[in-house]
JSON list of C-alpha atoms in Angstrom, two decimals:
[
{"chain": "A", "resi": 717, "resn": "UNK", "atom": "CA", "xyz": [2.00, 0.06, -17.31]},
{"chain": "A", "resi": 718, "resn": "UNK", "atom": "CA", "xyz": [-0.74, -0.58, -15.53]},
{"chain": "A", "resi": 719, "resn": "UNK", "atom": "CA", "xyz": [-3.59, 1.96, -14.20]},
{"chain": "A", "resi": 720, "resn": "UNK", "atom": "CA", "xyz": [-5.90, 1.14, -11.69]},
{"chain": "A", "resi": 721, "resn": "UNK", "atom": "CA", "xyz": [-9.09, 3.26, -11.75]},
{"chain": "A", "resi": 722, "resn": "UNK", "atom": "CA", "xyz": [-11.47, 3.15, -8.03]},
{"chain": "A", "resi": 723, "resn": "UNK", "atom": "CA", "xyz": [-14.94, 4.87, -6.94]},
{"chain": "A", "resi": 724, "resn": "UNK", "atom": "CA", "xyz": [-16.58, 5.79, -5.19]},
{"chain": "A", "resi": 725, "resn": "UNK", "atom": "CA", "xyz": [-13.63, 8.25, -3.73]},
{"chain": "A", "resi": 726, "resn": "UNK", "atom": "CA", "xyz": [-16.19, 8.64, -0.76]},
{"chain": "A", "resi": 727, "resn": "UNK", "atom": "CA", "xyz": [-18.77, 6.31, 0.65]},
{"chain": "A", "resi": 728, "resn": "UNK", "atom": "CA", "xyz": [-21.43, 7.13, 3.65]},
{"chain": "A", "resi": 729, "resn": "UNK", "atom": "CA", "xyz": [-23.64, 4.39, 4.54]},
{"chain": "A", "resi": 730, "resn": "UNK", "atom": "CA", "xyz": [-25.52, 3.34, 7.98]},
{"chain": "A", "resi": 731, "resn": "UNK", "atom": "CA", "xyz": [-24.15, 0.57, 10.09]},
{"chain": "A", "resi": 732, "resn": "UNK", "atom": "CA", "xyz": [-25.45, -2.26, 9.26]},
{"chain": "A", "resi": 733, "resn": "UNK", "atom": "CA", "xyz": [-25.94, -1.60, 5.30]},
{"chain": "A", "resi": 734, "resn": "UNK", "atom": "CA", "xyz": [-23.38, -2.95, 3.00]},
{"chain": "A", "resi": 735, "resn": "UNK", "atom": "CA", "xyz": [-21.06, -1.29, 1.00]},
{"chain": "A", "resi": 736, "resn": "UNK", "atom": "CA", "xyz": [-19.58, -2.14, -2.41]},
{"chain": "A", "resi": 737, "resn": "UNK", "atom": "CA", "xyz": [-16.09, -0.07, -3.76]},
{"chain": "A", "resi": 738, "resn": "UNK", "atom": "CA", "xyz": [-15.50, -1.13, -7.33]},
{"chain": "A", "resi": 739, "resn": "UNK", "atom": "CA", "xyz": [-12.37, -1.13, -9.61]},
{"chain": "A", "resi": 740, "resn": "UNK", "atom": "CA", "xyz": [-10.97, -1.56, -13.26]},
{"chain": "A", "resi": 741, "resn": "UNK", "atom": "CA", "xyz": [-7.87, -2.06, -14.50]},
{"chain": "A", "resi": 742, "resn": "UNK", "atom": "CA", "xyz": [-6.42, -1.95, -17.71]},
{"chain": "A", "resi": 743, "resn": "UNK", "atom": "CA", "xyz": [-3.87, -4.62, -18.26]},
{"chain": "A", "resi": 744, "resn": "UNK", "atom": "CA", "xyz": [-4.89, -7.92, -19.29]},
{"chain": "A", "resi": 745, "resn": "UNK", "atom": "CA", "xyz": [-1.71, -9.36, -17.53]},
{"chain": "A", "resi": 746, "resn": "UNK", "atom": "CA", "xyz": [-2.78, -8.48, -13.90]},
{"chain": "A", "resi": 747, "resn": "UNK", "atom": "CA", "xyz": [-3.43, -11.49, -11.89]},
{"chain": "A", "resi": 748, "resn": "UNK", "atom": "CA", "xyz": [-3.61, -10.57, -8.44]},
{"chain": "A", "resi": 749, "resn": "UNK", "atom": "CA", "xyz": [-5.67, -8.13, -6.83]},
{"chain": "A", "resi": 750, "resn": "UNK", "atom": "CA", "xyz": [-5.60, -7.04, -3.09]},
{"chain": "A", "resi": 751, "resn": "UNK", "atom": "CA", "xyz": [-7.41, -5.21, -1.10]},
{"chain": "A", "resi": 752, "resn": "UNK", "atom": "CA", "xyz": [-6.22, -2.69, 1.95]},
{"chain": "A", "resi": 753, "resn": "UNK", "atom": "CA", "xyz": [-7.53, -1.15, 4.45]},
{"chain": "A", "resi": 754, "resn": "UNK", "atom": "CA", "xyz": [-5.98, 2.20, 5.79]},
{"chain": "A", "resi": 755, "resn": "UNK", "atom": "CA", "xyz": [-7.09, 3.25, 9.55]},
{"chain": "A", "resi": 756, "resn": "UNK", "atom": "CA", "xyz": [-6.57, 6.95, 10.47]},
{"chain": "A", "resi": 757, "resn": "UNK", "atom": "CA", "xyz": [-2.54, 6.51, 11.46]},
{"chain": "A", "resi": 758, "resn": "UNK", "atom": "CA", "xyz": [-1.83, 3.19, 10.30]},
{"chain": "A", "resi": 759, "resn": "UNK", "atom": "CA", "xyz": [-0.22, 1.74, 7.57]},
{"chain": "A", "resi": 760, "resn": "UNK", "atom": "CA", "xyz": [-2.86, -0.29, 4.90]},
{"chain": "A", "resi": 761, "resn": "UNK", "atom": "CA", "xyz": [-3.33, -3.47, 6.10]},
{"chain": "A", "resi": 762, "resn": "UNK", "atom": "CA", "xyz": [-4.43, -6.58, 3.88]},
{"chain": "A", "resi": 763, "resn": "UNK", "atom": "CA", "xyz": [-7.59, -7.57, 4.34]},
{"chain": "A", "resi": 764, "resn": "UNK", "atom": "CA", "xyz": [-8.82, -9.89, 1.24]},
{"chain": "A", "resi": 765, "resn": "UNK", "atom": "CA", "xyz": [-7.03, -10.99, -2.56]},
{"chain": "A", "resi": 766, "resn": "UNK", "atom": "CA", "xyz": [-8.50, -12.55, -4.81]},
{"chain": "A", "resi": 767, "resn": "UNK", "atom": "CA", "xyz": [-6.40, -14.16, -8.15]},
{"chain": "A", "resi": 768, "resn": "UNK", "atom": "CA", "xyz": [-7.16, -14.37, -11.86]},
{"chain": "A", "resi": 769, "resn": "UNK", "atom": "CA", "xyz": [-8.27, -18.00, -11.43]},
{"chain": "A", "resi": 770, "resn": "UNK", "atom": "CA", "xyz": [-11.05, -16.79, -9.13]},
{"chain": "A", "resi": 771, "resn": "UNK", "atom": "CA", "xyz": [-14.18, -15.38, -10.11]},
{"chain": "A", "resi": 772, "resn": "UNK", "atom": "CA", "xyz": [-15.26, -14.75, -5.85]},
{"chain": "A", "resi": 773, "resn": "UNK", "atom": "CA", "xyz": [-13.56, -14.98, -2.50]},
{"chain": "A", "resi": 774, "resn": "UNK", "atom": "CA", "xyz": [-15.68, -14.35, 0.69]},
{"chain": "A", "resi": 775, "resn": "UNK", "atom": "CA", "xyz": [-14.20, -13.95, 4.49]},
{"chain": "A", "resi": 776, "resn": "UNK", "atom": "CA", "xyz": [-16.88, -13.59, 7.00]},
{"chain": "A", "resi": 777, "resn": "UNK", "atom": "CA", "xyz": [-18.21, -10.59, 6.05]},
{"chain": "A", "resi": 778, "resn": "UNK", "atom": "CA", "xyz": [-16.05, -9.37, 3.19]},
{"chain": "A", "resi": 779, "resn": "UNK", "atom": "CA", "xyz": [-16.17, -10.45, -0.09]},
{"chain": "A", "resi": 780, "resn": "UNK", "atom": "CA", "xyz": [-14.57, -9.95, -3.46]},
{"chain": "A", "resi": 781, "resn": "UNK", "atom": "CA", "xyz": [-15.60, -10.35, -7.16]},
{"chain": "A", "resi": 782, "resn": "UNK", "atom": "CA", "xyz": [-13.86, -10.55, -9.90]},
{"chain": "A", "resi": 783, "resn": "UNK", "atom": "CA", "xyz": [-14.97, -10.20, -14.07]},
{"chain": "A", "resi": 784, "resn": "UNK", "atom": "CA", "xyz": [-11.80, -10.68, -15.98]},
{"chain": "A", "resi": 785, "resn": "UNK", "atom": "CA", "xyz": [-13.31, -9.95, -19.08]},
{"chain": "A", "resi": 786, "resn": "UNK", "atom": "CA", "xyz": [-14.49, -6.65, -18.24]},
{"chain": "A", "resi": 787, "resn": "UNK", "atom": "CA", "xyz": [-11.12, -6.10, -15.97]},
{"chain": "A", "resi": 788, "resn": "UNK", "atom": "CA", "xyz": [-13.09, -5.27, -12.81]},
{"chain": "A", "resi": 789, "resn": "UNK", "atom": "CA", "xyz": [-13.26, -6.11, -9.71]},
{"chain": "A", "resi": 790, "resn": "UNK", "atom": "CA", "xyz": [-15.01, -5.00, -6.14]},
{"chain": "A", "resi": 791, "resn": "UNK", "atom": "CA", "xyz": [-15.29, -5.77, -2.82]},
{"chain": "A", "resi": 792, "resn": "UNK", "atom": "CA", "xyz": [-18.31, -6.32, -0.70]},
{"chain": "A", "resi": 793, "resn": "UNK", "atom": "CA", "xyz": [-19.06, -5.33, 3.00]},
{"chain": "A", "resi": 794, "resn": "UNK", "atom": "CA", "xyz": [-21.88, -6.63, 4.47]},
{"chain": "A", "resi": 795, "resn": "UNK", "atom": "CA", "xyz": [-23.31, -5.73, 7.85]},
{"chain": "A", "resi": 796, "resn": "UNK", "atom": "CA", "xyz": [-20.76, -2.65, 8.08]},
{"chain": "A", "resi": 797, "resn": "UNK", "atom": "CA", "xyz": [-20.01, -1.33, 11.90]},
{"chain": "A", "resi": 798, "resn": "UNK", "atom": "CA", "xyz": [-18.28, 1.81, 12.61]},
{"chain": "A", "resi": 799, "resn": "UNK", "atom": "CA", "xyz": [-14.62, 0.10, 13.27]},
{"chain": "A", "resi": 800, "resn": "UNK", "atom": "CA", "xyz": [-15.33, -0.42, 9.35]},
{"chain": "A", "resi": 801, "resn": "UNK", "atom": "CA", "xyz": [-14.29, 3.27, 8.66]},
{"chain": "A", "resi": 802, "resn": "UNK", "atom": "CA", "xyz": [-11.33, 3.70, 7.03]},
{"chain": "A", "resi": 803, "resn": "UNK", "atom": "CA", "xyz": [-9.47, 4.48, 3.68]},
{"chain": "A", "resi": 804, "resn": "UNK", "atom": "CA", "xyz": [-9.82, 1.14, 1.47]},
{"chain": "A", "resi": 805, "resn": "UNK", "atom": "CA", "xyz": [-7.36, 0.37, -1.65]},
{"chain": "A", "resi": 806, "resn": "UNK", "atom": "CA", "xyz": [-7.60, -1.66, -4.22]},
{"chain": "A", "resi": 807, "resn": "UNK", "atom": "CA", "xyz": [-4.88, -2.88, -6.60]},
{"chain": "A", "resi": 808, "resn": "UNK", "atom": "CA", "xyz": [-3.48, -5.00, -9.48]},
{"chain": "A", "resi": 809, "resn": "UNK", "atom": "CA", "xyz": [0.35, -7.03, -9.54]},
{"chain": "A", "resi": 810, "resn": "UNK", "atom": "CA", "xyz": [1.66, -6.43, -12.83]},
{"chain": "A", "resi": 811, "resn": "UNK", "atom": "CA", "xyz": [4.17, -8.19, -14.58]},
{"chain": "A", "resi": 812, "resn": "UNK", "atom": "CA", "xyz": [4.93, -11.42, -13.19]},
{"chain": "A", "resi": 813, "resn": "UNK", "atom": "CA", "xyz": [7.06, -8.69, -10.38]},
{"chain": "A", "resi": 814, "resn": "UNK", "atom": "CA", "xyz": [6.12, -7.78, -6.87]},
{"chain": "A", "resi": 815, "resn": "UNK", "atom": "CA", "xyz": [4.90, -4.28, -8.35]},
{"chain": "A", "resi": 816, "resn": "UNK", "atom": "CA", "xyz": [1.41, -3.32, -7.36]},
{"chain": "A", "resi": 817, "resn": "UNK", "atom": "CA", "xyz": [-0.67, -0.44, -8.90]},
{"chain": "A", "resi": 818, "resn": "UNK", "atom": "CA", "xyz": [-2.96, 1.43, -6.29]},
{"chain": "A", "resi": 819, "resn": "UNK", "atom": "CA", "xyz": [-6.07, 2.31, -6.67]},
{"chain": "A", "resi": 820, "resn": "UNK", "atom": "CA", "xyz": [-7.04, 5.95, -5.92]},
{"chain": "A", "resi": 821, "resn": "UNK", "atom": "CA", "xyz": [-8.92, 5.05, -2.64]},
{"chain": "A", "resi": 822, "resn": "UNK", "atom": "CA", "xyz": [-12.48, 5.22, -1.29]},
{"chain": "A", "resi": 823, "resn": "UNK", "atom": "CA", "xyz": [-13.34, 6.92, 2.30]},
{"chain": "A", "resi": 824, "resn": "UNK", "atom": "CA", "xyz": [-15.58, 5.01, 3.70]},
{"chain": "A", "resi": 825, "resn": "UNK", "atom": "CA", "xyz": [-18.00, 6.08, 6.75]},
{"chain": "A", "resi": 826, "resn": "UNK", "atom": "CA", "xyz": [-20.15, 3.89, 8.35]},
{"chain": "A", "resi": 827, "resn": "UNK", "atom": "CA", "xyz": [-22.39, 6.05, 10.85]},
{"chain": "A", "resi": 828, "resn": "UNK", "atom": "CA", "xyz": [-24.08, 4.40, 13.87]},
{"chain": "B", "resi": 533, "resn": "UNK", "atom": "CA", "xyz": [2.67, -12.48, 7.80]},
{"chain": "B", "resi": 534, "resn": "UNK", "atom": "CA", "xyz": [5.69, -10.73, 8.56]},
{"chain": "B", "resi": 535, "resn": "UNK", "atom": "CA", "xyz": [5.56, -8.11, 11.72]},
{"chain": "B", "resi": 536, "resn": "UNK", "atom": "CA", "xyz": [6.91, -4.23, 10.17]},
{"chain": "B", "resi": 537, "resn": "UNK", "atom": "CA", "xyz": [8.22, -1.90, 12.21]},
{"chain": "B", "resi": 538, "resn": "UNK", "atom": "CA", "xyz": [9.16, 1.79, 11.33]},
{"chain": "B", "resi": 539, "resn": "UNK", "atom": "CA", "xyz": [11.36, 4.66, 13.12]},
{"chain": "B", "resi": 540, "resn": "UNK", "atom": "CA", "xyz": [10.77, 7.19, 13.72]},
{"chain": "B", "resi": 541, "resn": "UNK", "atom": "CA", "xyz": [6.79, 6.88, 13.62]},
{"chain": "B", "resi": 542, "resn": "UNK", "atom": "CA", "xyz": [6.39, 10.56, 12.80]},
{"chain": "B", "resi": 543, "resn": "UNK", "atom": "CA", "xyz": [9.21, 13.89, 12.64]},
{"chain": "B", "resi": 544, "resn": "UNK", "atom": "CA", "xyz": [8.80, 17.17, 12.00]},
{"chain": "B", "resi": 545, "resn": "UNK", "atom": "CA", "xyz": [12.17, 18.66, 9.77]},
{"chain": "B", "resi": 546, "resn": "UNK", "atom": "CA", "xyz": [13.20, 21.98, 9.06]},
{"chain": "B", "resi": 547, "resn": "UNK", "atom": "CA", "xyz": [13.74, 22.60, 4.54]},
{"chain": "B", "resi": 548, "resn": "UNK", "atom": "CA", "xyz": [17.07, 21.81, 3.17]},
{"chain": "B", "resi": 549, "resn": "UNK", "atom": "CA", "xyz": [17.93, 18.83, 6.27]},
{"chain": "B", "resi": 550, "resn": "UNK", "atom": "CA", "xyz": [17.82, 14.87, 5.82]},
{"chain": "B", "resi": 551, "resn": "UNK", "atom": "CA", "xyz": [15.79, 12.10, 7.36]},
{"chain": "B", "resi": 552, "resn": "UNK", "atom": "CA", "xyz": [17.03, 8.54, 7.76]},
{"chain": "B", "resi": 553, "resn": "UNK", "atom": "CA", "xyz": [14.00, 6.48, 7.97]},
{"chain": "B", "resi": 554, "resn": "UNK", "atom": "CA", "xyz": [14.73, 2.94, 9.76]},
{"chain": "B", "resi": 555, "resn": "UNK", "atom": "CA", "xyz": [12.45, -0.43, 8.50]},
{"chain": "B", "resi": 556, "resn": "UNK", "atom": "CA", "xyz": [12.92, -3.60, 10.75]},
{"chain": "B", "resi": 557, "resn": "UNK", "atom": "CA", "xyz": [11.21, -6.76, 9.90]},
{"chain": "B", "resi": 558, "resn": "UNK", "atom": "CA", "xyz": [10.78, -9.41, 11.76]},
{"chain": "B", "resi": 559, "resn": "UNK", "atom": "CA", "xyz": [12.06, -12.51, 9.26]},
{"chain": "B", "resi": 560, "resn": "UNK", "atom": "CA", "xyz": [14.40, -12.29, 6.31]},
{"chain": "B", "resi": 561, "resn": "UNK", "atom": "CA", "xyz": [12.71, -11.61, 3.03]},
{"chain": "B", "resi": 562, "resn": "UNK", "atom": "CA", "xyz": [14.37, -10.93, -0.28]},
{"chain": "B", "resi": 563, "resn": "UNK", "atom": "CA", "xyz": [12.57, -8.11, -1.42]},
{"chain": "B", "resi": 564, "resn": "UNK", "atom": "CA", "xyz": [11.36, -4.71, 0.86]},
{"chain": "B", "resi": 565, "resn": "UNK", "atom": "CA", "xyz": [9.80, -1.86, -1.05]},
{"chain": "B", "resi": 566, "resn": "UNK", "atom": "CA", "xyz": [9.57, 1.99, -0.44]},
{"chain": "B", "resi": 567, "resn": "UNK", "atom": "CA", "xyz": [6.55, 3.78, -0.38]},
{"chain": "B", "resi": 568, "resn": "UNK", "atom": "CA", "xyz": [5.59, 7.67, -0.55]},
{"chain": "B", "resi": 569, "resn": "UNK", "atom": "CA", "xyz": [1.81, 8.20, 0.05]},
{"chain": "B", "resi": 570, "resn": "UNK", "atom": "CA", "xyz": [0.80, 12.40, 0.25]},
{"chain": "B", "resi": 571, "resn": "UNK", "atom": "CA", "xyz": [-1.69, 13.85, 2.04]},
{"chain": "B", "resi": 572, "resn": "UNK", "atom": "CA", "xyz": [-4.95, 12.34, 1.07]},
{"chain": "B", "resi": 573, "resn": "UNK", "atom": "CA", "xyz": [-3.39, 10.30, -1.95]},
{"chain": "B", "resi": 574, "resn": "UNK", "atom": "CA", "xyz": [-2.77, 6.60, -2.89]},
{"chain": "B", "resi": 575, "resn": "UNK", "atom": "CA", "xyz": [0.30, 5.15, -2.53]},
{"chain": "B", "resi": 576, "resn": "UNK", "atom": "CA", "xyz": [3.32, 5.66, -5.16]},
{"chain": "B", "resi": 577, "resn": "UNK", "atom": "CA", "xyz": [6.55, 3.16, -5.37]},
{"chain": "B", "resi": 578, "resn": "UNK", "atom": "CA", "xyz": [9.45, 5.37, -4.69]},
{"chain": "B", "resi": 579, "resn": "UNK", "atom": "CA", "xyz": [12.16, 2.49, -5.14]},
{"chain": "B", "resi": 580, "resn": "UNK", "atom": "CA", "xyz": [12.70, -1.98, -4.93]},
{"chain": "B", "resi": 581, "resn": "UNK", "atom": "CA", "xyz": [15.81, -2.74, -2.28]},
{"chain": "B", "resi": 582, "resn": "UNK", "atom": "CA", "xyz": [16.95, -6.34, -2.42]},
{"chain": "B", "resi": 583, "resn": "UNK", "atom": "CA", "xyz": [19.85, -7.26, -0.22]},
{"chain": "B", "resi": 584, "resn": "UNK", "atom": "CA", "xyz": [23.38, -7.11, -1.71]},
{"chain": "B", "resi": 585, "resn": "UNK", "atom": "CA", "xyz": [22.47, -4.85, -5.06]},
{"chain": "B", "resi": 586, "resn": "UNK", "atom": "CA", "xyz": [21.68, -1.00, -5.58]},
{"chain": "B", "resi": 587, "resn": "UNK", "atom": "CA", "xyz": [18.00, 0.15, -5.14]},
{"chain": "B", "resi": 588, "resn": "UNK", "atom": "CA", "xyz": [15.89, 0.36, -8.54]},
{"chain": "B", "resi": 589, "resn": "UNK", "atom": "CA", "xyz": [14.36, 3.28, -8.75]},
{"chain": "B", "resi": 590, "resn": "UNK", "atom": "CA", "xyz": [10.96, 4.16, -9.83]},
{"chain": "B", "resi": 591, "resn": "UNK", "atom": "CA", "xyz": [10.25, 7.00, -12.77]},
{"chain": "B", "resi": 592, "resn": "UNK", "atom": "CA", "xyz": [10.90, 10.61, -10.79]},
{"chain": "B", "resi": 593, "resn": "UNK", "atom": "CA", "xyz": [12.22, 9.36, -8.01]},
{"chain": "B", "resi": 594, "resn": "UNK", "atom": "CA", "xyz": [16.45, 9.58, -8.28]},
{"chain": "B", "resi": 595, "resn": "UNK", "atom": "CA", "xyz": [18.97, 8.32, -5.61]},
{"chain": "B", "resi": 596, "resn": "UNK", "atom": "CA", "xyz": [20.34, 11.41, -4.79]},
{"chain": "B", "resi": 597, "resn": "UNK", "atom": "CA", "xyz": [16.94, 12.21, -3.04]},
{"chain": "B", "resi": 598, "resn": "UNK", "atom": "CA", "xyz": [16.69, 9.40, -1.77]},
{"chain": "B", "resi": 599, "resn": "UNK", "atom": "CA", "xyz": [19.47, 6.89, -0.95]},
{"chain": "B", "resi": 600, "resn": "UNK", "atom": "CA", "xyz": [17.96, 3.54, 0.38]},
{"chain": "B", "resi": 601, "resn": "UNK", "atom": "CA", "xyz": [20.42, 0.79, 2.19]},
{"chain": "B", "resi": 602, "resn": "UNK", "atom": "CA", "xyz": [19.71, -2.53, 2.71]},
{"chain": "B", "resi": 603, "resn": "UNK", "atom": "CA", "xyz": [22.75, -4.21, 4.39]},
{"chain": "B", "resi": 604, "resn": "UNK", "atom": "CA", "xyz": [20.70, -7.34, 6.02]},
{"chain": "B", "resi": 605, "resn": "UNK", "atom": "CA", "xyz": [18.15, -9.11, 4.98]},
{"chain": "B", "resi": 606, "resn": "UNK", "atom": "CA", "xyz": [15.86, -7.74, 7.57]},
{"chain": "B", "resi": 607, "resn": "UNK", "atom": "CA", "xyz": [16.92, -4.25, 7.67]},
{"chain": "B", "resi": 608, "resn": "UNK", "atom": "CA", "xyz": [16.30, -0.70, 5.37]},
{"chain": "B", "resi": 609, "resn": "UNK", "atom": "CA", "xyz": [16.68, 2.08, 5.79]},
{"chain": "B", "resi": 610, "resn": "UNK", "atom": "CA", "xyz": [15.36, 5.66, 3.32]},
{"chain": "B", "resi": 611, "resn": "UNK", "atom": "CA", "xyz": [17.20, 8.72, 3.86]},
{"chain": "B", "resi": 612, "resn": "UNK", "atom": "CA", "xyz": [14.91, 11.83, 2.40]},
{"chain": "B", "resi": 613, "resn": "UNK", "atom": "CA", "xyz": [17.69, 14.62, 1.66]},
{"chain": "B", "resi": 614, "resn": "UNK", "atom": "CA", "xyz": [17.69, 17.84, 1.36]},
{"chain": "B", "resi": 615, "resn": "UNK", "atom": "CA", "xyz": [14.27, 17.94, 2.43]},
{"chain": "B", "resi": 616, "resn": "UNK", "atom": "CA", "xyz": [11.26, 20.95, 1.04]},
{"chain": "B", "resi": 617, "resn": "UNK", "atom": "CA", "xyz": [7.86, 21.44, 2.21]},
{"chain": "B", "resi": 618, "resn": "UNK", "atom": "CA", "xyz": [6.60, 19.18, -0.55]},
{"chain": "B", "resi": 619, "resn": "UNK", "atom": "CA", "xyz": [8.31, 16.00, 0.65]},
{"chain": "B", "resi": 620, "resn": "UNK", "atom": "CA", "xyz": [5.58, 16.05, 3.45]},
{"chain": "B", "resi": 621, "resn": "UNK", "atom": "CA", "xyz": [4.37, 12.90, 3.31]},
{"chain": "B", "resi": 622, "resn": "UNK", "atom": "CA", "xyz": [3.76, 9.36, 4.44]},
{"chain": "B", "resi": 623, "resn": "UNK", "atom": "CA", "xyz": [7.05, 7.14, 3.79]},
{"chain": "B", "resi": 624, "resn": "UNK", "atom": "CA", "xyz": [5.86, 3.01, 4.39]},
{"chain": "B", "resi": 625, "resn": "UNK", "atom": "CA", "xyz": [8.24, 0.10, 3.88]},
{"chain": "B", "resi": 626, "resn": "UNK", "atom": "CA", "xyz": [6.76, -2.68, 2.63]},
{"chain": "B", "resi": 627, "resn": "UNK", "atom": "CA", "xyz": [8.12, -6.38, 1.95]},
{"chain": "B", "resi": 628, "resn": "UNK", "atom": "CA", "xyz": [6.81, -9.32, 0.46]},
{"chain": "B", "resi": 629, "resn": "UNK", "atom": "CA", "xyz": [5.25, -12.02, 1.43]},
{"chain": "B", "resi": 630, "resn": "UNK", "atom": "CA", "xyz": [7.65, -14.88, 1.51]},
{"chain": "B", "resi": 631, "resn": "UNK", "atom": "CA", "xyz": [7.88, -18.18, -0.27]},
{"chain": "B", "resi": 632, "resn": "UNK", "atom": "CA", "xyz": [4.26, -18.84, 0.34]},
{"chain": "B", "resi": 633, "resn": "UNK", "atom": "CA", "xyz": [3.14, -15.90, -1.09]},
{"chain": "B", "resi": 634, "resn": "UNK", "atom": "CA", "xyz": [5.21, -13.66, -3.26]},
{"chain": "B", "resi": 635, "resn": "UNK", "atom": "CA", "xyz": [2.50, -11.53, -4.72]},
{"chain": "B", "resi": 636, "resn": "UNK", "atom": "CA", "xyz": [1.25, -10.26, -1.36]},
{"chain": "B", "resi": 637, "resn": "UNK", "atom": "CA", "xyz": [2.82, -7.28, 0.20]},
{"chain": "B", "resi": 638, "resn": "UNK", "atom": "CA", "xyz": [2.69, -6.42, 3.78]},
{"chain": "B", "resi": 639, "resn": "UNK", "atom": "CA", "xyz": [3.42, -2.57, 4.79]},
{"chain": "B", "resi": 640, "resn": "UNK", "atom": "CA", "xyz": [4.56, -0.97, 8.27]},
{"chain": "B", "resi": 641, "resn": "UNK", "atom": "CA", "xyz": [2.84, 1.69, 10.07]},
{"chain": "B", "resi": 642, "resn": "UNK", "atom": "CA", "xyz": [4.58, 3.99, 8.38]},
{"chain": "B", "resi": 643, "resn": "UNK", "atom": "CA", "xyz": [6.72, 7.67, 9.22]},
{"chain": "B", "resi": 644, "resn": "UNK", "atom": "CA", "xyz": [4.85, 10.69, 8.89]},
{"chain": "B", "resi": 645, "resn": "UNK", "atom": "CA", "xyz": [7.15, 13.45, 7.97]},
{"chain": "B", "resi": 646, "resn": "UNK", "atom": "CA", "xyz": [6.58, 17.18, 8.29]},
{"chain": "B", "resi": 647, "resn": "UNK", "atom": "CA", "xyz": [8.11, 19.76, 6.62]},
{"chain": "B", "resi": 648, "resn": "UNK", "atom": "CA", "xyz": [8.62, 23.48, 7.21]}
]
């Protein structure tokens, strides 16, 4: 199966700095790789995916790289602001099935 | 993408009772997944309910624990039986995206379950 390794587990950095939360994977097969954000509370909430056929995907000020030959991938905030605190997951759909393998999570902290 | 609701949103349940947890979505979709995230952890499949058929079950997780229905195609519901302190956890549905989008999945808010 697949295993989905994610650092930094915790991540301070001052508004308006970016931030960058970086994963691997280990199965060739994955294609599909989302990210989530997790408020305090809240179930994760999609915020950016990026596909095998991709190599970068950028929404305002999130973005998303991808190295398939390394298996990694991270995603990029720029210009963080406090309502960017949360828990963020990464993960990877295995096979060709609606099964996703989560990442172990990264805290993130932006402080005014 | 579809609109997840969850009830209760959080209980606290003495050892050795049951919780039925209730997922409501707000179109039909095929597939709805099961979710157990602990204290300060990622989140781990528990079980895959699609309409009409059993649950499949995920490696440590067993139906006797935790029986999942799925009588519509907009409606689940987890029952966590005879509950211990270490079943304290997060439960989320999830489903999938749709026709559009089958690899995405989009999760409820989730129940919070306590227990003493």
């Amino acid at each position: 199966g697949e295993n989905v390794e994610q650092h930094p587990s915790t991540l301070s950095v001052q508004e308006g700095d970016s931030a960058v939360i970086k994963c691997t994977y280990s199965d060739s097969a994955s294609n599909y790789f989302p990210w989530y954000k997790q408020e305090l509370g809240k179930g994760p909430q999609l915020i950016i995916d990026i596909r095998s056929n991709v190599g970068e995907k950028k929404d305002q000020r999130i973005a998303v790289t991808l190295n398939k030959t390394a298996k990694h991938f991270s995603l990029h905030i720029t210009e963080t602001q406090p309502e960017d605190s949360a828990v963020y997951f990464c993960a990877a759909t295995w096979g060709g099935y609606q099964k996703v393998t989560f990442g172990t999570g990264t805290k993130l902290q932006v402080i005014p | 993408s579809a609109v997840i609701s969850q009830k209760p949103s959080r209980d606290i349940c003495q050892r050795g009772t049951s919780l039925t947890i209730q997922c409501q979505v707000d179109s039909q979709v095929t597939m709805m997944f099961w979710y157990r995230q602990q204290p300060g952890q990622s989140l781990t499949l528990i079980a895959t309910a699609n309409q009409g058929s059993e649950a499949t079950y995920e490696s440590g997780f067993v139906i006797d624990k935790f029986p999942i229905s799925r009588p519509n195609l907009t409606f689940s519901t987890l029952t966590v039986s005879n509950m211990s302190p270490e079943d304290s956890s997060i439960y989320l549905c999830s489903v999938e995206g749709g026709q559009s989008s089958t690899d995405t999945q989009y999760f409820g808010p989730g129940t919070r379950l306590t227990v003493l």
